[in-house]
């Protein structure tokens, strides 16, 4: 019999990776050796994509090449386009987008080519297509169309343009760009692990990413940012209602969304940046309510449970202030994490072995079969 496994595979090293690293005790996160505190707000999401997918920060020329590939790769193809009208009529955005991401493979120029080189091209296209897909989904359910991308804007600015229909301010685009960098990769989180397990069967890039989308959707993972916003909007009395809400939730044995982390034993370093953005955007928009409620909530949860906010907590008030619809918060997470997922799938292909762990059997043994008529 196998040894008893740690619940939820806590502390189990499930893969080797050179893409990102976490020091949970010190609350530090590194992308290919760069401390997130050194690069957040300094590199663009496109530079981050290059770092994660291609292994190093780009030169100006390399960044230009990548920008050209991203601009050329953002068309979503006729299959996903034709499905939009169906998927907007029911279900949640993440259900729809999981289906749409899967459909992207049909029209991919490298469809059917399992080589690593083709997978690299698919990876770039997926990063380019994901924000367009999310914006097109939002436009389709509103019965409108997305504005054309502005060649002067990067992925972040163009996404804000296409999801809100208005050209973002320079500062809003910068802040959202930093959000995308902060969410881009995070070692062996549930969705990345899912993608690697699928890739390790030598299945294709789109299958791995579709699986990752399904894992991200859950409220214990990427679905938490949307759940945080639901929490904030459900509390009567604004800031004054926060402490009573926290107490009642904990007494009822319910978890508070946006708090706690499997790896971080102290503040999630991404939350440090998002807290500042939430404060700045509150001031810029003239509405600090959700930031003020969030601050009160983090104090209350720390005092009551010793838990710190994770990446999803302040992302909620940031995305709200940027004008992103609340049920699109998790798809926005997917726009960023696409860069990390695809990098991990390629890394898995480069040194592959089937991921097939053992399990600990807990059922009955030595059962005796009897014919159905005698049961
Ligand atoms: N609110 C209240 N209590 C929490 C909590 C939260 N957000 N997160 C953890 N806890 C408590 C659990 O109730 C448990 O308490 P107990 O030992 O008294 O039963 C203890 O802390 C350990 O929790 P557990 O769920 O086993 O930890 P984990 O490592 O499996 O879970 C998360 C990590 C992230 C899934 C968990 O913290 C959580 O569910 N957070 C809320 C969802 C969320 O924000 N997800 C986004 C993650 S980036």
Short mmCIF file of C-alpha atoms and ligand atoms in Angstrom, two decimals:
data_model
loop_
_atom_site.label_atom_id
_atom_site.label_comp_id
_atom_site.label_asym_id
_atom_site.label_seq_id
_atom_site.Cartn_x
_atom_site.Cartn_y
_atom_site.Cartn_z
CA UNK A 1 0.00 0.00 0.00
CA UNK A 2 1.24 3.51 -0.77
CA UNK A 3 2.22 5.81 2.12
CA UNK A 4 -0.56 8.07 3.36
CA UNK A 5 -0.54 11.09 1.06
CA UNK A 6 -0.71 14.68 2.35
CA UNK A 7 -4.21 16.05 1.81
CA UNK A 8 -4.30 18.25 -1.26
CA UNK A 9 -0.68 17.26 -2.01
CA UNK A 10 0.46 20.04 0.35
CA UNK A 11 4.27 20.50 0.25
CA UNK A 12 4.65 17.76 -2.39
CA UNK A 13 7.11 18.78 -5.12
CA UNK A 14 5.16 17.79 -8.23
CA UNK A 15 7.43 19.17 -10.99
CA UNK A 16 10.71 20.91 -11.68
CA UNK A 17 10.41 24.31 -13.29
CA UNK A 18 12.67 27.21 -14.24
CA UNK A 19 9.72 29.54 -14.84
CA UNK A 20 8.74 30.84 -11.39
CA UNK A 21 9.55 30.30 -7.73
CA UNK A 22 7.89 31.19 -4.42
CA UNK A 23 9.41 31.67 -0.98
CA UNK A 24 6.24 31.23 1.09
CA UNK A 25 7.86 32.02 4.43
CA UNK A 26 9.36 35.32 3.26
CA UNK A 27 6.45 36.16 0.95
CA UNK A 28 8.54 36.43 -2.20
CA UNK A 29 7.77 35.57 -5.82
CA UNK A 30 10.27 35.29 -8.67
CA UNK A 31 9.78 35.01 -12.44
CA UNK A 32 12.85 33.30 -13.88
CA UNK A 33 14.93 34.69 -11.02
CA UNK A 34 13.53 38.25 -11.06
CA UNK A 35 11.88 39.38 -7.83
CA UNK A 36 8.29 40.44 -8.57
CA UNK A 37 8.90 43.62 -6.52
CA UNK A 38 11.69 44.58 -8.95
CA UNK A 39 9.73 44.04 -12.15
CA UNK A 40 6.06 44.84 -11.31
CA UNK A 41 5.28 48.30 -12.67
CA UNK A 42 8.55 48.34 -14.62
CA UNK A 43 8.09 45.74 -17.34
CA UNK A 44 5.13 45.55 -19.68
CA UNK A 45 2.96 42.45 -19.91
CA UNK A 46 4.50 41.79 -23.34
CA UNK A 47 8.00 41.78 -21.80
CA UNK A 48 6.68 39.44 -19.12
CA UNK A 49 5.27 37.10 -21.79
CA UNK A 50 8.70 37.05 -23.43
CA UNK A 51 10.38 36.34 -20.11
CA UNK A 52 8.05 33.46 -19.24
CA UNK A 53 7.60 31.87 -22.68
CA UNK A 54 11.03 32.57 -24.22
CA UNK A 55 13.21 32.46 -21.12
CA UNK A 56 14.66 35.99 -20.87
CA UNK A 57 13.67 39.65 -20.80
CA UNK A 58 13.59 40.85 -24.41
CA UNK A 59 15.82 43.37 -26.10
CA UNK A 60 13.98 46.18 -27.86
CA UNK A 61 14.28 44.25 -31.13
CA UNK A 62 12.97 41.01 -29.59
CA UNK A 63 10.06 42.91 -28.05
CA UNK A 64 9.26 44.38 -31.45
CA UNK A 65 9.24 40.90 -32.97
CA UNK A 66 6.94 39.57 -30.25
CA UNK A 67 4.61 42.58 -30.59
CA UNK A 68 4.34 41.87 -34.31
CA UNK A 69 3.54 38.20 -33.68
CA UNK A 70 0.93 39.12 -31.05
CA UNK A 71 -0.75 41.64 -33.36
CA UNK A 72 -0.78 39.09 -36.19
CA UNK A 73 -2.13 36.34 -33.94
CA UNK A 74 -5.11 37.98 -32.28
CA UNK A 75 -7.82 36.87 -34.76
CA UNK A 76 -9.99 34.29 -33.02
CA UNK A 77 -11.10 32.46 -36.16
CA UNK A 78 -14.53 31.73 -37.60
CA UNK A 79 -15.35 28.77 -35.33
CA UNK A 80 -14.99 30.68 -32.04
CA UNK A 81 -16.62 33.70 -33.69
CA UNK A 82 -19.67 31.68 -34.73
CA UNK A 83 -19.98 30.08 -31.27
CA UNK A 84 -20.15 33.46 -29.51
CA UNK A 85 -23.84 33.88 -30.29
CA UNK A 86 -24.66 30.53 -28.64
CA UNK A 87 -22.51 30.70 -25.53
CA UNK A 88 -23.66 34.14 -24.42
CA UNK A 89 -27.23 32.97 -24.02
CA UNK A 90 -26.67 30.82 -20.91
CA UNK A 91 -24.11 29.90 -18.29
CA UNK A 92 -21.32 31.94 -16.78
CA UNK A 93 -18.52 33.72 -18.66
CA UNK A 94 -15.96 31.14 -17.53
CA UNK A 95 -18.09 28.27 -18.86
CA UNK A 96 -18.41 30.10 -22.17
CA UNK A 97 -14.74 31.01 -22.37
CA UNK A 98 -13.64 27.47 -21.57
CA UNK A 99 -15.64 26.36 -24.61
CA UNK A 100 -14.37 29.22 -26.78
CA UNK A 101 -10.72 28.56 -25.88
CA UNK A 102 -11.22 24.94 -26.86
CA UNK A 103 -12.74 26.07 -30.18
CA UNK A 104 -9.68 28.20 -30.98
CA UNK A 105 -7.78 25.04 -31.90
CA UNK A 106 -10.04 24.38 -34.89
CA UNK A 107 -8.82 27.40 -36.89
CA UNK A 108 -5.30 27.51 -35.51
CA UNK A 109 -2.81 27.63 -38.40
CA UNK A 110 -0.74 24.94 -36.66
CA UNK A 111 -3.73 22.68 -35.87
CA UNK A 112 -2.64 19.06 -35.89
CA UNK A 113 1.06 19.88 -35.58
CA UNK A 114 2.25 18.58 -32.18
CA UNK A 115 5.86 19.85 -32.54
CA UNK A 116 7.36 22.11 -29.91
CA UNK A 117 7.92 24.84 -32.50
CA UNK A 118 4.22 24.76 -33.44
CA UNK A 119 3.31 24.77 -29.74
CA UNK A 120 5.41 27.90 -29.23
CA UNK A 121 3.49 29.63 -32.02
CA UNK A 122 0.20 28.46 -30.50
CA UNK A 123 1.34 29.84 -27.14
CA UNK A 124 1.91 33.32 -28.59
CA UNK A 125 -1.41 33.25 -30.41
CA UNK A 126 -3.30 32.15 -27.29
CA UNK A 127 -1.89 35.09 -25.34
CA UNK A 128 -2.96 37.43 -28.16
CA UNK A 129 -6.40 35.86 -28.61
CA UNK A 130 -7.49 35.58 -24.98
CA UNK A 131 -8.16 39.31 -24.32
CA UNK A 132 -9.98 39.59 -27.66
CA UNK A 133 -12.09 36.55 -26.81
CA UNK A 134 -13.08 38.00 -23.42
CA UNK A 135 -13.91 41.41 -24.93
CA UNK A 136 -15.88 39.82 -27.78
CA UNK A 137 -17.85 37.72 -25.31
CA UNK A 138 -18.75 40.86 -23.33
CA UNK A 139 -19.72 42.74 -26.50
CA UNK A 140 -21.80 39.81 -27.80
CA UNK A 141 -23.89 39.61 -24.64
CA UNK A 142 -24.46 43.37 -24.79
CA UNK A 143 -25.44 43.05 -28.44
CA UNK A 144 -22.59 45.29 -29.59
CA UNK A 145 -19.20 44.86 -31.26
CA UNK A 146 -15.67 45.54 -30.00
CA UNK A 147 -13.80 48.63 -31.22
CA UNK A 148 -10.78 47.93 -33.42
CA UNK A 149 -7.53 47.61 -31.47
CA UNK A 150 -5.41 50.75 -31.30
CA UNK A 151 -1.89 50.01 -32.62
CA UNK A 152 -0.49 52.52 -30.13
CA UNK A 153 -1.80 50.50 -27.18
CA UNK A 154 -0.41 47.24 -25.81
CA UNK A 155 -2.43 44.21 -24.70
CA UNK A 156 -3.52 45.92 -21.46
CA UNK A 157 -4.69 49.18 -23.03
CA UNK A 158 -6.40 47.44 -25.93
CA UNK A 159 -8.25 45.11 -23.60
CA UNK A 160 -9.60 48.04 -21.55
CA UNK A 161 -10.54 49.79 -24.78
CA UNK A 162 -12.37 46.74 -26.09
CA UNK A 163 -14.13 45.70 -22.87
CA UNK A 164 -15.34 49.17 -21.86
CA UNK A 165 -15.66 50.67 -25.35
CA UNK A 166 -13.63 53.69 -24.23
CA UNK A 167 -9.95 54.53 -24.63
CA UNK A 168 -8.41 54.12 -21.15
CA UNK A 169 -6.37 56.88 -19.53
CA UNK A 170 -2.62 56.28 -19.68
CA UNK A 171 -2.56 55.58 -15.94
CA UNK A 172 -5.46 53.09 -16.11
CA UNK A 173 -3.66 51.21 -18.89
CA UNK A 174 -0.42 51.20 -16.88
CA UNK A 175 -2.16 49.90 -13.78
CA UNK A 176 -3.93 47.13 -15.69
CA UNK A 177 -0.64 46.24 -17.40
CA UNK A 178 0.90 45.78 -13.96
CA UNK A 179 -2.07 43.60 -12.92
CA UNK A 180 -1.39 41.34 -15.89
CA UNK A 181 2.27 41.04 -14.90
CA UNK A 182 1.35 40.22 -11.29
CA UNK A 183 -1.03 37.39 -12.27
CA UNK A 184 1.12 35.88 -15.01
CA UNK A 185 2.60 32.84 -13.26
CA UNK A 186 2.63 31.21 -9.85
CA UNK A 187 4.46 27.87 -9.78
CA UNK A 188 2.37 24.71 -9.30
CA UNK A 189 -1.03 26.31 -8.69
CA UNK A 190 -4.04 24.12 -9.50
CA UNK A 191 -4.64 25.33 -13.06
CA UNK A 192 -0.96 25.21 -14.06
CA UNK A 193 -0.64 21.72 -12.61
CA UNK A 194 -3.76 20.71 -14.56
CA UNK A 195 -2.22 22.05 -17.78
CA UNK A 196 1.02 20.15 -17.14
CA UNK A 197 -0.78 16.88 -16.40
CA UNK A 198 -2.65 17.16 -19.71
CA UNK A 199 0.49 18.16 -21.63
CA UNK A 200 2.38 15.23 -20.12
CA UNK A 201 0.08 12.81 -21.94
CA UNK A 202 1.41 14.53 -25.11
CA UNK A 203 -2.01 16.00 -25.69
CA UNK A 204 -2.10 19.33 -27.52
CA UNK A 205 -1.65 22.90 -26.24
CA UNK A 206 -5.35 23.82 -26.56
CA UNK A 207 -6.47 20.76 -24.59
CA UNK A 208 -4.05 21.63 -21.78
CA UNK A 209 -5.27 25.24 -21.68
CA UNK A 210 -8.93 24.24 -21.77
CA UNK A 211 -8.33 22.04 -18.72
CA UNK A 212 -6.52 24.90 -17.00
CA UNK A 213 -9.51 27.18 -17.63
CA UNK A 214 -11.75 24.66 -15.88
CA UNK A 215 -9.46 24.55 -12.86
CA UNK A 216 -9.09 28.33 -12.67
CA UNK A 217 -12.83 28.80 -12.54
CA UNK A 218 -13.27 27.35 -9.04
CA UNK A 219 -13.79 29.74 -6.11
CA UNK A 220 -10.80 28.28 -4.25
CA UNK A 221 -8.60 29.39 -7.18
CA UNK A 222 -9.22 32.14 -9.77
CA UNK A 223 -12.93 32.37 -9.07
CA UNK A 224 -12.10 34.05 -5.77
CA UNK A 225 -11.67 37.56 -7.24
CA UNK A 226 -15.27 37.61 -8.42
CA UNK A 227 -16.39 36.14 -5.09
CA UNK A 228 -14.58 38.99 -3.27
CA UNK A 229 -16.58 41.53 -5.25
CA UNK A 230 -19.81 39.68 -4.45
CA UNK A 231 -18.83 39.87 -0.79
CA UNK A 232 -18.12 43.61 -0.89
CA UNK A 233 -21.34 44.45 -2.70
CA UNK A 234 -23.40 42.23 -0.37
CA UNK A 235 -22.39 44.05 2.82
CA UNK A 236 -24.90 46.62 4.02
CA UNK A 237 -23.59 49.73 5.79
CA UNK A 238 -20.34 49.89 3.78
CA UNK A 239 -17.19 50.10 5.91
CA UNK A 240 -19.20 49.96 9.15
CA UNK A 241 -20.73 46.64 8.13
CA UNK A 242 -17.45 44.86 7.49
CA UNK A 243 -16.49 43.69 10.97
CA UNK A 244 -19.93 42.23 11.70
CA UNK A 245 -19.88 40.45 8.36
CA UNK A 246 -16.45 38.92 9.01
CA UNK A 247 -17.48 37.78 12.48
CA UNK A 248 -20.70 36.22 11.20
CA UNK A 249 -18.96 34.41 8.35
CA UNK A 250 -16.29 32.95 10.61
CA UNK A 251 -18.84 31.93 13.24
CA UNK A 252 -20.81 30.15 10.52
CA UNK A 253 -17.61 28.29 9.54
CA UNK A 254 -17.47 29.88 6.12
CA UNK A 255 -14.28 30.93 4.35
CA UNK A 256 -13.63 34.54 3.46
CA UNK A 257 -12.82 34.82 -0.20
CA UNK A 258 -9.50 36.44 -1.07
CA UNK A 259 -7.78 35.34 2.13
CA UNK A 260 -5.34 32.56 2.91
CA UNK A 261 -2.89 30.72 0.72
CA UNK A 262 -1.45 27.25 0.55
CA UNK A 263 2.14 28.47 0.15
CA UNK A 264 2.40 32.01 1.59
CA UNK A 265 2.67 32.14 5.37
CA UNK A 266 2.83 35.93 5.26
CA UNK A 267 1.58 38.62 2.90
CA UNK A 268 1.26 37.58 -0.73
CA UNK A 269 3.72 39.94 -2.47
CA UNK A 270 1.22 40.53 -5.28
CA UNK A 271 -1.33 41.84 -2.78
CA UNK A 272 1.20 44.50 -1.71
CA UNK A 273 1.09 45.99 -5.23
CA UNK A 274 -2.63 45.52 -5.74
CA UNK A 275 -3.44 47.26 -2.44
CA UNK A 276 -1.58 50.37 -3.65
CA UNK A 277 -3.34 50.28 -7.02
CA UNK A 278 -6.71 49.89 -5.34
CA UNK A 279 -6.02 52.97 -3.21
CA UNK A 280 -4.79 55.01 -6.18
CA UNK A 281 -7.73 54.06 -8.39
CA UNK A 282 -10.19 54.80 -5.61
CA UNK A 283 -8.80 58.33 -5.40
CA UNK A 284 -8.64 58.73 -9.18
CA UNK A 285 -12.25 57.65 -9.65
CA UNK A 286 -13.48 59.57 -6.61
CA UNK A 287 -14.96 56.41 -5.07
CA UNK A 288 -12.91 54.85 -2.30
CA UNK A 289 -15.74 52.74 -0.84
CA UNK A 290 -14.53 49.30 -1.93
CA UNK A 291 -10.92 50.11 -1.12
CA UNK A 292 -11.90 51.35 2.34
CA UNK A 293 -14.07 48.27 2.93
CA UNK A 294 -11.21 46.04 1.77
CA UNK A 295 -8.77 47.70 4.18
CA UNK A 296 -11.17 47.23 7.08
CA UNK A 297 -11.74 43.63 6.07
CA UNK A 298 -8.07 42.76 5.90
CA UNK A 299 -7.58 44.16 9.41
CA UNK A 300 -10.57 42.24 10.75
CA UNK A 301 -9.52 38.93 9.16
CA UNK A 302 -5.92 39.30 10.31
CA UNK A 303 -7.05 39.95 13.87
CA UNK A 304 -9.65 37.17 13.91
CA UNK A 305 -7.83 34.43 11.96
CA UNK A 306 -4.24 35.55 11.32
CA UNK A 307 -4.93 35.27 7.58
CA UNK A 308 -3.47 37.63 4.95
CA UNK A 309 -5.10 38.76 1.70
CA UNK A 310 -4.05 36.89 -1.42
CA UNK A 311 -3.80 38.08 -5.03
CA UNK A 312 -7.55 37.96 -5.55
CA UNK A 313 -8.51 40.26 -2.70
CA UNK A 314 -7.42 43.72 -3.87
CA UNK A 315 -7.71 42.66 -7.53
CA UNK A 316 -11.48 42.92 -7.00
CA UNK A 317 -11.57 46.63 -6.09
CA UNK A 318 -8.91 47.35 -8.76
CA UNK A 319 -10.88 45.69 -11.58
CA UNK A 320 -14.10 47.31 -10.38
CA UNK A 321 -12.47 50.76 -10.54
CA UNK A 322 -11.16 49.98 -14.03
CA UNK A 323 -14.75 49.45 -15.19
CA UNK A 324 -14.49 45.70 -15.76
CA UNK A 325 -17.83 43.88 -15.24
CA UNK A 326 -17.71 41.86 -12.02
CA UNK A 327 -18.40 38.49 -13.62
CA UNK A 328 -15.46 39.05 -15.99
CA UNK A 329 -12.85 39.20 -13.21
CA UNK A 330 -11.89 35.52 -13.48
CA UNK A 331 -11.64 35.69 -17.31
CA UNK A 332 -9.31 38.66 -16.77
CA UNK A 333 -7.14 36.45 -14.54
CA UNK A 334 -7.07 33.94 -17.42
CA UNK A 335 -5.87 36.62 -19.86
CA UNK A 336 -2.76 37.05 -17.75
CA UNK A 337 -2.23 33.45 -16.63
CA UNK A 338 -2.34 32.30 -20.26
CA UNK A 339 1.29 33.41 -20.46
CA UNK A 340 2.30 31.18 -17.54
CA UNK A 341 0.16 28.19 -18.54
CA UNK A 342 1.57 28.12 -22.05
CA UNK A 343 5.15 28.50 -20.79
CA UNK A 344 4.61 25.52 -18.47
CA UNK A 345 3.11 23.39 -21.25
CA UNK A 346 6.19 24.03 -23.41
CA UNK A 347 8.51 23.31 -20.48
CA UNK A 348 6.64 20.04 -19.91
CA UNK A 349 6.99 19.03 -23.57
CA UNK A 350 10.71 19.82 -23.48
CA UNK A 351 11.43 17.25 -20.78
CA UNK A 352 8.36 15.06 -20.67
CA UNK A 353 7.39 12.09 -18.61
CA UNK A 354 3.78 11.02 -18.07
CA UNK A 355 2.47 12.42 -14.75
CA UNK A 356 0.81 9.48 -13.10
CA UNK A 357 0.91 9.47 -9.30
CA UNK A 358 -0.18 6.62 -7.07
CA UNK A 359 -3.17 6.71 -4.73
CA UNK A 360 -3.89 5.36 -1.28
CA UNK A 361 -6.74 2.87 -1.46
CA UNK A 362 -9.28 3.36 1.36
CA UNK A 363 -12.12 1.08 0.24
CA UNK A 364 -13.00 -2.46 1.35
CA UNK A 365 -10.85 -5.47 0.40
CA UNK A 366 -11.47 -9.18 -0.17
CA UNK A 367 -15.07 -8.69 -1.29
CA UNK A 368 -16.86 -11.83 -2.48
CA UNK A 369 -18.84 -11.63 -5.72
CA UNK A 370 -22.40 -13.00 -5.68
CA UNK A 371 -24.73 -13.21 -8.67
CA UNK A 372 -27.14 -10.28 -9.04
CA UNK A 373 -30.20 -12.40 -8.22
CA UNK A 374 -28.74 -13.22 -4.77
CA UNK A 375 -27.83 -9.66 -3.72
N1 LIG B 1 -11.27 32.13 5.44
C1 LIG B 1 -11.43 31.54 6.63
N2 LIG B 1 -10.68 30.52 7.04
C2 LIG B 1 -9.72 30.08 6.21
C3 LIG B 1 -9.49 30.67 4.96
C4 LIG B 1 -10.32 31.74 4.58
N3 LIG B 1 -10.17 32.33 3.41
N4 LIG B 1 -8.45 30.04 4.35
C5 LIG B 1 -8.05 29.08 5.19
N5 LIG B 1 -8.83 29.11 6.33
C6 LIG B 1 -8.71 28.23 7.47
C7 LIG B 1 -9.48 26.95 7.21
O1 LIG B 1 -10.81 27.02 7.60
C8 LIG B 1 -8.68 25.98 8.02
O2 LIG B 1 -9.01 26.17 9.37
P1 LIG B 1 -9.12 24.92 10.38
O3 LIG B 1 -7.75 24.32 10.38
O4 LIG B 1 -9.54 25.54 11.64
O5 LIG B 1 -10.12 24.01 9.76
C9 LIG B 1 -7.25 26.45 7.86
O6 LIG B 1 -7.35 27.86 7.61
C10 LIG B 1 -6.52 25.79 6.69
O7 LIG B 1 -7.34 25.96 5.52
P2 LIG B 1 -7.27 25.03 4.25
O8 LIG B 1 -8.47 25.28 3.42
O9 LIG B 1 -7.00 23.61 4.66
O10 LIG B 1 -5.96 25.59 3.57
P3 LIG B 1 -5.49 25.26 2.12
O11 LIG B 1 -4.04 25.44 2.09
O12 LIG B 1 -6.03 23.96 1.67
O13 LIG B 1 -6.28 26.36 1.26
C11 LIG B 1 -6.91 28.21 0.09
C12 LIG B 1 -5.73 27.43 0.66
C13 LIG B 1 -6.40 29.37 -0.74
C14 LIG B 1 -7.74 27.28 -0.80
C15 LIG B 1 -7.79 28.74 1.25
O14 LIG B 1 -7.04 29.65 2.03
C16 LIG B 1 -9.08 29.35 0.78
O15 LIG B 1 -10.05 28.62 0.55
N6 LIG B 1 -9.13 30.69 0.61
C17 LIG B 1 -10.32 31.35 0.12
C18 LIG B 1 -10.40 31.24 -1.40
C19 LIG B 1 -9.37 32.08 -2.08
O16 LIG B 1 -9.19 33.25 -1.77
N7 LIG B 1 -8.72 31.48 -3.07
C20 LIG B 1 -7.72 32.17 -3.88
C21 LIG B 1 -6.35 31.63 -3.61
S1 LIG B 1 -5.10 32.59 -4.40
#
